[in-house]
Amino acid sequence: MQLPKGRAIAVAVVSLLAALGVGHLVAGLVEPSSSPFVAVGNWVRDISPHAVVEWAKDTFGTADKLVLFIGVTVVVLGLTVLAGLLSRTRPTPGLIVAAAQGVIACVAVLTRPDLGQLGITAPVASTVVGLVVFRWLHGKAWPAEEDREGRRAFLRAGAGVVIGAGATAVVGQLVGNRVDVEQSRAEVGRLVPASPAPKLPTGADFASSGSPRFITSNRDFYRIDTALTLPRVSAQDWRLRIHGLVDETVEFTFADIRDRALIERPVTLACVSNEVGGGLISNADWIGVPLRDLLVEAGVKPGADQLFSTSIDGFTAGTPVDALLDPNRGAMLAIGMNGEPLPQEHGFPARMVVPGLYGYVSATKWVVDMELTTFADKQGYWIPRGWSAKAPIKTQSRIDNPRDGATLPRDGATLPRGRATIAGVAWAQTIGIEKVEVGVDDTWYEADLSTEVDVNTWRMWRVSVDLKSGSRRIQVRATDKSGYTQTDALAEPAPDGATGWHTITVNVA
Ligand SMILES: Nc1nc2c(c(=O)[nH]1)N[C@H]1C(S)=C(S)[C@@H](COP(=O)(O)O)O[C@H]1N2
Ligand SMILES: [Mo]
């Protein structure tokens, strides 16, 4: 006799829910990100071939995490349905598939650099519960259609397990969230820098003409990281260890950092994945301490050319030591952003900020460990995935107004017919912007620049031009203070940052 297909699948799916619920509860008690589903998602992300990761980023952009989540769900559910279908006569084949899923969860947890030994308890508990529930429910499933009593008993058992699984998952979530990041941020309170950021001069941006505002609000600041679930670290528990090729290993608490004379500096962060004309760039006033001071206290040994930083969730980045020791560069260990403690998604309690280097080699959020080592010895997270070990930010510019494809002049335009203001932003961190030129078809105009605030920040530009009616191609190119003018050669973001002139087409009425 065989179980009907639907019933066999129900046995497997309900067992999976029980397994995930209990796994989530145990993980909440020991280490939240050891929850089997989360751990498997992280694991799949890290072992994915670099071509697949790039394809996902290109196709889905910042929704790549959601896509990963859906992908993992589909595969896990697919295996579970298979487990059910294989078990229509005997439970053994389904038990084998379920055990295999359990083994994958254990491997995923064991290979996570951020999970301690205890983390393994979650997938183990999950596997045991999954197998027991599967065996038990399979025994309760009745083969024949007319057995009403058996049907009721099965439905009751199944519903009970589903409710229990939901409850354990909810409790696990609550327990796992016991580190209350918002509470910890509130306790940190206002950060008052001993050396505040320069007061913004008038004319620091041309927002009225459509450039970005000089300071990006914390809410609008671009966000990029590998975290599927945001790390939850309280200021109380946070420690930063600096070790490796140093005279003396040093460790700092949050209070140690906060009690120093804090500095506040505007720095524009940029992501290497930013396409020409893209939005993965933002500017904030960062509050923290010079990273150089901490490194000098530890005493960097000659020969150490890489600072290898690790976040609480196992992300790593390798930064050239000379950039960090350069007093003019202004690398920071930041604990504040635009007057507040760092938001959770931007690295609370502490992160690195290094002017002039793309984020993946310099801007480790939730940073807890810094090892002085060499580039020959260790590679940061993105390096084996096809990105360059050294990645200074390239001089770039972007047109923000008008938008690509816009029709000009719009109704109610304040300028005479045919005259348009083109505005945008340019950046050459650590060097500064010298000149921005805007090309309309093949005529180039020099743009006005906003008042310079700092060479480590972006700079706005605008220009008013006469546009003949019809389709017009508008381009922008910046020249930095070293005399370098952006190349028009188009390059993809990989391996060390996109190049080319941002080009749009508008339709002039
Ligand atoms: N812990 C951690 N820090 C990280 C990353 C990450 O994946 N994990 N991504 C880096 C990358 S690629 C960039 S561009 C910056 C982005 O910082 P933001 O999210 O605050 O804008 O963070 C960097 N720091
Ligand atoms: Mo990035």
Coordinates of C-alpha atoms and ligand atoms in Angstrom, one line a residue:
M1 CA 0.0 0.0 0.0
Q2 CA 1.1 3.5 -0.8
L3 CA 0.4 6.9 0.8
P4 CA -1.3 9.3 -1.5
K5 CA 1.1 11.8 -2.9
G6 CA -0.3 14.9 -1.1
R7 CA -0.2 13.1 2.3
A8 CA 3.4 11.9 1.8
I9 CA 4.5 15.4 0.9
A10 CA 2.6 16.9 3.9
V11 CA 4.5 14.5 6.2
A12 CA 7.8 15.8 4.8
V13 CA 6.9 19.5 4.7
V14 CA 5.5 19.5 8.3
S15 CA 8.7 17.7 9.5
L16 CA 10.8 20.3 7.8
L17 CA 8.9 23.1 9.6
A18 CA 9.4 21.4 12.9
A19 CA 13.1 21.0 12.2
L20 CA 13.5 24.7 11.2
G21 CA 11.4 25.9 14.2
V22 CA 13.4 24.0 16.7
G23 CA 16.7 24.9 15.0
H24 CA 15.7 28.6 15.2
L25 CA 14.9 28.3 18.8
V26 CA 18.2 26.7 19.7
A27 CA 20.1 29.1 17.6
G28 CA 18.3 32.0 19.3
L29 CA 19.6 30.7 22.6
V30 CA 23.2 30.0 21.5
E31 CA 24.1 32.0 18.3
P32 CA 21.3 33.6 16.2
S33 CA 23.0 33.1 12.8
S34 CA 23.5 29.4 13.4
S35 CA 19.8 29.0 12.6
P36 CA 19.9 26.3 9.9
F37 CA 18.1 28.3 7.2
V38 CA 20.2 31.5 7.8
A39 CA 23.4 29.5 8.0
V40 CA 22.6 27.6 4.8
G41 CA 21.8 30.9 3.0
N42 CA 25.1 32.4 4.1
W43 CA 27.0 29.3 3.2
V44 CA 25.5 29.1 -0.3
R45 CA 26.4 32.8 -0.8
D46 CA 30.0 32.2 0.2
I47 CA 30.5 29.0 -1.9
S48 CA 28.8 30.3 -5.0
P49 CA 31.1 30.5 -8.0
H50 CA 32.1 34.1 -8.7
A51 CA 30.4 34.1 -12.1
V52 CA 27.1 33.3 -10.4
V53 CA 27.5 36.0 -7.8
E54 CA 28.3 38.6 -10.5
W55 CA 25.4 37.5 -12.6
A56 CA 23.0 37.8 -9.6
K57 CA 24.4 41.3 -8.7
D58 CA 24.0 42.4 -12.3
T59 CA 20.6 41.0 -12.7
F60 CA 19.0 41.8 -9.3
G61 CA 21.2 44.6 -8.0
T62 CA 20.7 45.1 -4.3
A63 CA 17.7 42.6 -4.3
D64 CA 20.2 39.8 -4.7
K65 CA 19.7 38.8 -1.0
L66 CA 16.0 38.3 -1.5
V67 CA 16.7 36.3 -4.6
L68 CA 19.2 34.1 -2.7
F69 CA 16.6 33.7 0.1
I70 CA 14.0 32.6 -2.5
G71 CA 16.5 30.3 -4.3
V72 CA 17.4 28.5 -1.1
T73 CA 13.8 28.2 -0.1
V74 CA 12.9 26.6 -3.5
V75 CA 15.8 24.1 -3.3
V76 CA 15.1 23.1 0.3
L77 CA 11.4 22.8 -0.4
G78 CA 12.1 20.8 -3.5
L79 CA 14.3 18.3 -1.6
T80 CA 11.6 18.0 1.0
V81 CA 8.9 17.3 -1.5
L82 CA 11.2 14.7 -3.0
A83 CA 11.7 13.2 0.5
G84 CA 7.9 12.9 0.8
L85 CA 7.4 11.4 -2.6
L86 CA 10.1 8.8 -2.1
S87 CA 8.5 7.7 1.2
R88 CA 5.1 6.6 0.0
T89 CA 5.6 3.0 1.0
R90 CA 8.4 3.2 3.6
P91 CA 9.8 6.1 5.6
T92 CA 13.5 5.2 5.1
P93 CA 14.2 7.0 1.8
G94 CA 12.6 10.2 3.2
L95 CA 14.6 9.9 6.4
I96 CA 17.8 9.6 4.3
V97 CA 17.0 12.8 2.3
A98 CA 16.1 14.6 5.6
A99 CA 19.3 13.5 7.2
A100 CA 21.3 14.7 4.2
Q101 CA 19.6 18.1 4.5
G102 CA 20.7 18.1 8.2
V103 CA 24.3 17.3 7.3
I104 CA 24.3 20.3 4.8
A105 CA 23.0 22.5 7.6
C106 CA 25.8 21.2 9.9
V107 CA 28.5 21.8 7.3
A108 CA 27.1 25.3 6.7
V109 CA 27.4 26.1 10.4
L110 CA 30.8 24.5 10.8
T111 CA 32.3 26.4 7.9
R112 CA 31.0 29.9 9.0
P113 CA 34.0 31.8 10.3
D114 CA 31.7 33.8 12.6
L115 CA 30.1 30.9 14.5
G116 CA 31.7 29.4 17.6
Q117 CA 31.6 25.7 18.5
L118 CA 28.2 26.0 20.2
G119 CA 26.6 27.0 16.9
I120 CA 26.5 23.3 15.8
T121 CA 23.8 22.5 18.4
A122 CA 21.2 24.3 16.3
P123 CA 21.5 22.2 13.1
V124 CA 22.0 19.0 15.2
A125 CA 18.8 19.7 17.2
S126 CA 17.1 20.6 14.0
T127 CA 18.1 17.3 12.3
V128 CA 17.1 15.1 15.2
V129 CA 13.7 16.8 15.5
G130 CA 13.1 16.6 11.8
L131 CA 13.9 12.8 11.7
V132 CA 11.8 12.0 14.8
V133 CA 8.8 14.0 13.6
F134 CA 9.1 12.5 10.1
R135 CA 9.1 9.0 11.4
W136 CA 6.2 9.6 13.8
L137 CA 4.0 11.5 11.3
H138 CA 4.7 8.9 8.7
G139 CA 3.3 6.3 11.1
K140 CA 0.2 8.3 11.6
A141 CA -0.5 8.8 7.9
W142 CA -3.1 6.4 6.7
P143 CA -3.0 4.8 3.3
A144 CA -6.7 4.3 2.5
E145 CA -9.1 7.1 1.7
E146 CA -12.1 6.0 3.9
D147 CA -10.3 5.8 7.3
R148 CA -12.0 8.9 8.9
E149 CA -10.6 8.3 12.3
G150 CA -7.0 7.9 11.0
R151 CA -7.5 11.1 8.9
R152 CA -8.5 13.1 11.9
A153 CA -5.6 11.8 14.0
F154 CA -3.2 12.7 11.2
L155 CA -4.6 16.2 10.7
R156 CA -4.5 16.8 14.4
A157 CA -0.9 15.6 14.7
G158 CA 0.2 17.7 11.7
A159 CA -1.6 20.8 12.9
G160 CA -0.1 20.4 16.3
V161 CA 3.4 20.2 14.9
V162 CA 2.9 23.2 12.6
I163 CA 1.7 25.3 15.5
G164 CA 4.5 24.1 17.7
A165 CA 7.1 24.9 15.0
G166 CA 5.7 28.4 14.6
A167 CA 5.8 29.0 18.3
T168 CA 9.4 27.8 18.7
A169 CA 10.4 29.9 15.7
V170 CA 8.8 33.0 17.2
V171 CA 10.4 32.4 20.6
G172 CA 13.7 31.7 18.9
Q173 CA 13.4 35.0 17.1
L174 CA 12.6 36.9 20.3
V175 CA 15.4 35.3 22.2
G176 CA 17.9 35.8 19.4
N177 CA 17.0 39.5 19.3
R178 CA 17.7 40.0 22.9
V179 CA 20.7 42.1 22.0
D180 CA 18.6 45.3 21.6
V181 CA 20.7 47.3 19.2
E182 CA 18.3 50.4 19.3
Q183 CA 18.5 50.3 23.1
S184 CA 22.3 50.2 22.9
R185 CA 22.4 53.0 20.4
A186 CA 20.1 55.1 22.7
E187 CA 22.4 54.4 25.6
V188 CA 25.4 55.6 23.6
G189 CA 23.5 58.8 23.1
R190 CA 24.9 61.9 21.4
L191 CA 28.5 61.8 20.3
V192 CA 30.2 65.2 20.8
P193 CA 33.4 65.4 18.8
A194 CA 36.3 67.4 20.3
S195 CA 37.1 68.3 16.7
P196 CA 33.9 68.8 14.7
A197 CA 33.5 68.7 11.0
P198 CA 34.0 72.0 9.2
K199 CA 30.8 74.1 9.1
L200 CA 29.2 73.6 5.7
P201 CA 30.0 76.6 3.5
T202 CA 27.1 78.1 1.5
G203 CA 27.2 76.7 -1.9
A204 CA 28.5 73.2 -0.9
D205 CA 25.8 71.7 -3.1
F206 CA 23.6 72.6 -6.0
A207 CA 20.6 70.6 -4.7
S208 CA 18.3 73.4 -6.0
S209 CA 19.6 72.5 -9.5
G210 CA 19.2 68.8 -9.0
S211 CA 22.6 67.7 -7.6
P212 CA 22.6 65.5 -4.5
R213 CA 22.7 67.2 -1.1
F214 CA 26.2 67.5 0.2
I215 CA 25.5 65.3 3.2
T216 CA 23.5 62.1 2.6
S217 CA 21.0 61.4 5.4
N218 CA 21.6 58.1 7.2
R219 CA 18.4 56.8 5.8
D220 CA 19.3 57.5 2.2
F221 CA 23.0 56.4 2.5
Y222 CA 23.6 53.5 0.1
R223 CA 24.1 50.1 1.8
I224 CA 26.1 47.2 0.6
D225 CA 27.1 44.1 2.6
T226 CA 27.0 40.3 2.6
A227 CA 24.8 40.2 5.7
L228 CA 21.6 38.2 5.3
T229 CA 20.6 39.1 8.8
L230 CA 22.1 42.3 10.3
P231 CA 24.7 41.6 13.0
R232 CA 23.4 42.6 16.4
V233 CA 26.3 43.8 18.6
S234 CA 25.8 46.0 21.7
A235 CA 28.3 48.7 22.5
Q236 CA 28.7 47.0 25.9
D237 CA 29.8 43.7 24.4
W238 CA 31.9 45.1 21.6
R239 CA 35.7 44.6 21.6
L240 CA 38.3 45.4 19.0
R241 CA 41.5 43.5 19.0
I242 CA 44.6 44.6 17.1
H243 CA 47.2 41.9 16.7
G244 CA 49.5 40.1 14.4
L245 CA 52.7 41.9 13.3
V246 CA 52.6 44.3 16.2
D247 CA 54.8 45.0 19.2
E248 CA 51.9 44.4 21.5
T249 CA 48.4 43.0 21.0
V250 CA 45.9 45.7 22.1
E251 CA 42.2 45.5 22.9
F252 CA 39.7 48.3 23.0
T253 CA 36.2 48.5 24.5
F254 CA 33.6 50.9 23.2
A255 CA 34.1 53.1 26.2
D256 CA 37.9 53.2 25.5
I257 CA 37.1 54.6 22.0
R258 CA 34.3 56.9 23.0
D259 CA 36.4 58.5 25.8
R260 CA 39.1 59.6 23.5
A261 CA 39.1 63.0 21.8
L262 CA 36.6 62.3 19.0
I263 CA 37.1 63.8 15.5
E264 CA 34.3 64.4 12.9
R265 CA 35.2 64.4 9.2
P266 CA 33.2 64.3 6.0
V267 CA 34.2 61.4 3.8
T268 CA 32.5 60.1 0.7
L269 CA 32.2 56.3 0.5
A270 CA 32.0 54.5 -2.8
C271 CA 31.3 50.9 -3.8
V272 CA 33.5 49.3 -6.4
S273 CA 30.3 47.7 -7.9
N274 CA 29.0 51.2 -8.8
E275 CA 28.3 51.4 -12.5
V276 CA 29.1 54.6 -14.4
G277 CA 26.2 56.9 -13.4
G278 CA 25.1 54.6 -10.5
G279 CA 24.0 55.4 -7.0
L280 CA 26.4 53.3 -4.8
I281 CA 28.1 56.4 -3.5
S282 CA 27.1 58.7 -0.5
N283 CA 28.7 61.2 1.8
A284 CA 28.5 61.5 5.6
D285 CA 30.1 63.2 8.5
W286 CA 31.8 60.4 10.4
I287 CA 32.7 60.6 14.0
G288 CA 35.5 58.5 15.5
V289 CA 39.2 58.3 16.2
P290 CA 42.1 58.3 13.8
L291 CA 42.9 54.6 13.1
R292 CA 46.5 55.6 12.8
D293 CA 46.6 56.4 16.6
L294 CA 45.4 52.9 17.5
L295 CA 47.9 51.3 15.1
V296 CA 50.7 53.4 16.5
E297 CA 49.8 52.3 20.0
A298 CA 50.0 48.6 19.0
G299 CA 53.2 49.3 17.2
V300 CA 53.1 48.1 13.6
K301 CA 56.2 45.9 12.8
P302 CA 58.2 46.6 9.6
G303 CA 57.1 44.1 6.9
A304 CA 53.3 44.4 7.7
D305 CA 51.8 45.8 4.5
Q306 CA 48.2 44.7 5.0
L307 CA 45.6 45.4 7.8
F308 CA 43.3 42.4 7.6
S309 CA 40.0 43.4 9.3
T310 CA 37.2 41.0 10.2
S311 CA 33.6 41.8 11.1
I312 CA 31.5 40.0 13.7
D313 CA 29.8 38.1 10.9
G314 CA 33.0 37.0 9.2
F315 CA 33.4 39.5 6.4
T316 CA 37.0 40.4 5.8
A317 CA 38.9 43.2 4.0
G318 CA 42.6 43.9 3.4
T319 CA 43.7 47.5 3.5
P320 CA 47.2 48.8 2.7
V321 CA 48.9 49.7 6.0
D322 CA 50.6 52.8 4.4
A323 CA 47.2 54.3 3.7
L324 CA 46.2 53.8 7.3
L325 CA 49.4 55.2 8.8
D326 CA 49.4 58.3 6.5
P327 CA 48.4 61.1 8.8
N328 CA 47.1 63.1 5.8
R329 CA 44.7 60.5 4.6
G330 CA 42.5 60.5 7.7
A331 CA 41.5 56.8 8.0
M332 CA 39.1 56.4 10.9
L333 CA 37.6 53.9 13.3
A334 CA 34.1 55.4 13.1
I335 CA 31.4 55.1 15.8
G336 CA 29.1 57.9 14.6
M337 CA 27.5 59.0 11.4
N338 CA 25.9 62.4 10.9
G339 CA 25.7 63.2 14.6
E340 CA 24.3 59.8 15.7
P341 CA 25.8 56.5 16.8
L342 CA 26.3 54.4 13.6
P343 CA 23.0 52.9 12.4
Q344 CA 22.9 49.2 12.8
E345 CA 23.0 48.6 9.0
H346 CA 26.1 50.9 8.7
G347 CA 28.1 49.0 11.3
F348 CA 27.1 49.7 14.9
P349 CA 29.0 49.9 17.2
A350 CA 32.1 50.6 15.0
R351 CA 33.4 50.4 11.5
M352 CA 36.4 51.5 9.4
V353 CA 36.3 54.5 7.1
V354 CA 39.3 55.1 4.8
P355 CA 39.1 58.0 2.3
G356 CA 40.0 57.1 -1.3
L357 CA 39.6 53.3 -1.1
Y358 CA 36.6 51.3 -2.3
G359 CA 34.5 49.9 0.6
Y360 CA 35.3 46.3 0.0
V361 CA 39.0 46.8 0.8
S362 CA 38.6 49.4 3.6
A363 CA 35.2 50.0 5.2
T364 CA 34.6 46.9 7.4
K365 CA 31.3 47.4 9.4
W366 CA 30.8 45.7 12.8
V367 CA 34.6 45.4 12.9
V368 CA 36.0 43.4 15.8
D369 CA 39.4 42.2 14.7
M370 CA 42.4 43.8 12.9
E371 CA 45.4 41.7 12.1
L372 CA 48.6 43.2 10.8
T373 CA 49.8 40.9 8.1
T374 CA 50.9 40.9 4.5
F375 CA 49.1 40.8 1.2
A376 CA 51.1 37.7 0.3
D377 CA 49.7 35.9 3.4
K378 CA 46.0 36.6 3.4
Q379 CA 43.1 37.6 1.1
G380 CA 40.0 39.6 2.0
Y381 CA 36.5 38.3 1.2
W382 CA 36.1 39.6 -2.4
I383 CA 39.7 38.9 -3.6
P384 CA 39.3 35.1 -4.4
R385 CA 36.0 36.1 -6.0
G386 CA 37.7 38.0 -8.8
W387 CA 38.2 41.6 -7.4
S388 CA 41.6 43.3 -7.0
A389 CA 43.4 43.3 -3.8
K390 CA 44.2 47.0 -4.1
A391 CA 41.4 49.3 -5.1
P392 CA 41.8 53.1 -5.0
I393 CA 38.6 54.9 -5.9
K394 CA 38.7 56.1 -9.5
T395 CA 38.0 59.7 -10.4
Q396 CA 34.4 59.8 -11.7
S397 CA 31.4 62.1 -12.4
R398 CA 27.7 61.6 -12.7
I399 CA 24.8 63.6 -14.2
D400 CA 21.9 63.8 -11.8
N401 CA 19.7 66.3 -13.6
P402 CA 18.2 65.9 -16.2
R403 CA 17.4 62.2 -16.0
D404 CA 18.3 59.9 -18.9
G405 CA 15.4 59.9 -21.4
A406 CA 13.8 63.1 -20.0
T407 CA 12.0 65.5 -22.2
L408 CA 13.1 69.2 -21.9
P409 CA 12.0 71.8 -21.1
R410 CA 9.4 70.5 -18.7
D411 CA 6.2 72.4 -18.1
G412 CA 6.8 75.4 -15.8
A413 CA 10.6 75.4 -16.4
T414 CA 12.1 78.7 -15.1
L415 CA 14.6 79.0 -17.9
P416 CA 14.0 80.3 -21.4
R417 CA 12.9 77.8 -23.9
G418 CA 15.7 75.5 -25.0
R419 CA 18.0 76.5 -22.1
A420 CA 18.6 73.8 -19.5
T421 CA 20.6 73.4 -16.3
I422 CA 22.7 70.3 -16.2
A423 CA 23.8 69.3 -12.7
G424 CA 25.5 66.4 -10.9
V425 CA 28.4 65.3 -8.8
A426 CA 32.1 64.4 -9.3
W427 CA 34.6 62.8 -7.0
A428 CA 38.3 62.1 -6.7
Q429 CA 38.8 61.2 -3.0
T430 CA 42.2 62.3 -1.5
I431 CA 43.0 64.3 -4.6
G432 CA 40.1 66.7 -5.2
I433 CA 38.2 67.8 -8.3
E434 CA 39.8 70.5 -10.5
K435 CA 37.4 70.8 -13.4
V436 CA 34.1 69.3 -14.7
E437 CA 33.2 69.5 -18.4
V438 CA 29.8 68.8 -19.9
G439 CA 29.6 67.7 -23.5
V440 CA 26.4 68.3 -25.5
D441 CA 26.7 66.3 -28.6
D442 CA 30.3 67.2 -29.3
T443 CA 30.6 70.7 -27.8
W444 CA 32.2 70.8 -24.3
Y445 CA 31.3 73.4 -21.7
E446 CA 33.1 73.9 -18.4
A447 CA 30.7 73.6 -15.4
D448 CA 30.7 75.7 -12.2
L449 CA 31.9 73.8 -9.1
S450 CA 30.4 73.9 -5.7
T451 CA 32.5 75.3 -2.8
E452 CA 35.1 72.7 -1.9
V453 CA 34.6 71.2 1.6
D454 CA 37.3 68.6 1.6
V455 CA 39.3 66.6 -1.0
N456 CA 37.9 63.4 0.6
T457 CA 34.3 64.3 -0.4
W458 CA 32.3 64.6 -3.6
R459 CA 31.9 67.9 -5.3
M460 CA 28.8 69.2 -7.1
W461 CA 28.8 70.9 -10.5
R462 CA 26.2 72.6 -12.8
V463 CA 26.1 74.4 -16.1
S464 CA 23.4 76.1 -18.1
V465 CA 23.4 75.4 -21.8
D466 CA 21.3 76.0 -24.9
L467 CA 19.9 72.9 -26.3
K468 CA 18.6 72.7 -29.8
S469 CA 15.4 70.7 -30.2
G470 CA 15.6 67.1 -31.0
S471 CA 17.5 64.2 -29.4
R472 CA 20.6 65.4 -27.5
R473 CA 23.4 63.4 -26.1
I474 CA 24.9 64.8 -22.8
Q475 CA 28.1 63.6 -21.3
V476 CA 30.3 64.5 -18.3
R477 CA 34.0 64.2 -17.5
A478 CA 35.9 65.3 -14.5
T479 CA 39.6 66.3 -14.2
D480 CA 41.2 65.9 -10.8
K481 CA 43.8 68.0 -9.1
S482 CA 46.6 65.7 -10.3
G483 CA 45.7 66.7 -13.8
Y484 CA 44.1 63.4 -14.7
T485 CA 41.0 63.6 -16.9
Q486 CA 38.6 60.6 -16.7
T487 CA 39.1 58.2 -19.6
D488 CA 36.2 57.6 -21.9
A489 CA 37.2 53.9 -22.2
L490 CA 34.2 52.0 -20.8
A491 CA 35.2 49.4 -18.2
E492 CA 32.9 47.1 -16.1
P493 CA 33.1 47.5 -12.3
A494 CA 35.1 44.2 -12.0
P495 CA 37.9 43.9 -11.0
D496 CA 38.7 47.4 -9.7
G497 CA 36.0 49.9 -10.6
A498 CA 34.1 51.1 -13.6
T499 CA 35.4 53.8 -16.0
G500 CA 33.8 55.8 -18.8
W501 CA 31.9 59.0 -19.2
H502 CA 28.4 59.1 -17.9
T503 CA 26.2 59.6 -20.9
I504 CA 22.5 60.4 -21.2
T505 CA 20.1 61.2 -24.0
V506 CA 17.4 63.8 -23.6
N507 CA 14.7 64.9 -25.9
V508 CA 14.4 68.7 -26.3
A509 CA 10.9 69.9 -27.3
Ligands
LIG1 N1 30.9 43.6 7.7 C1 30.9 44.1 6.4 N2 31.4 45.3 6.1 C2 31.4 45.7 4.9 C3 30.9 45.0 3.8 C4 30.3 43.7 4.1 O1 29.8 42.9 3.3 N3 30.4 43.3 5.5 N4 30.8 45.5 2.5 C5 31.8 46.6 2.2 C6 31.4 47.2 1.0 S1 31.6 46.3 -0.5 C7 31.0 48.5 0.9 S2 30.9 49.4 -0.5 C8 30.8 49.3 2.2 C9 29.4 50.0 2.2 O2 29.2 50.6 3.4 P1 27.7 51.1 3.7 O3 26.8 49.9 3.6 O4 27.7 51.7 5.0 O5 27.4 52.1 2.6 O6 30.9 48.5 3.3 C10 31.9 47.6 3.3 N5 32.0 47.0 4.6
MO2 MO 31.3 47.7 -2.1

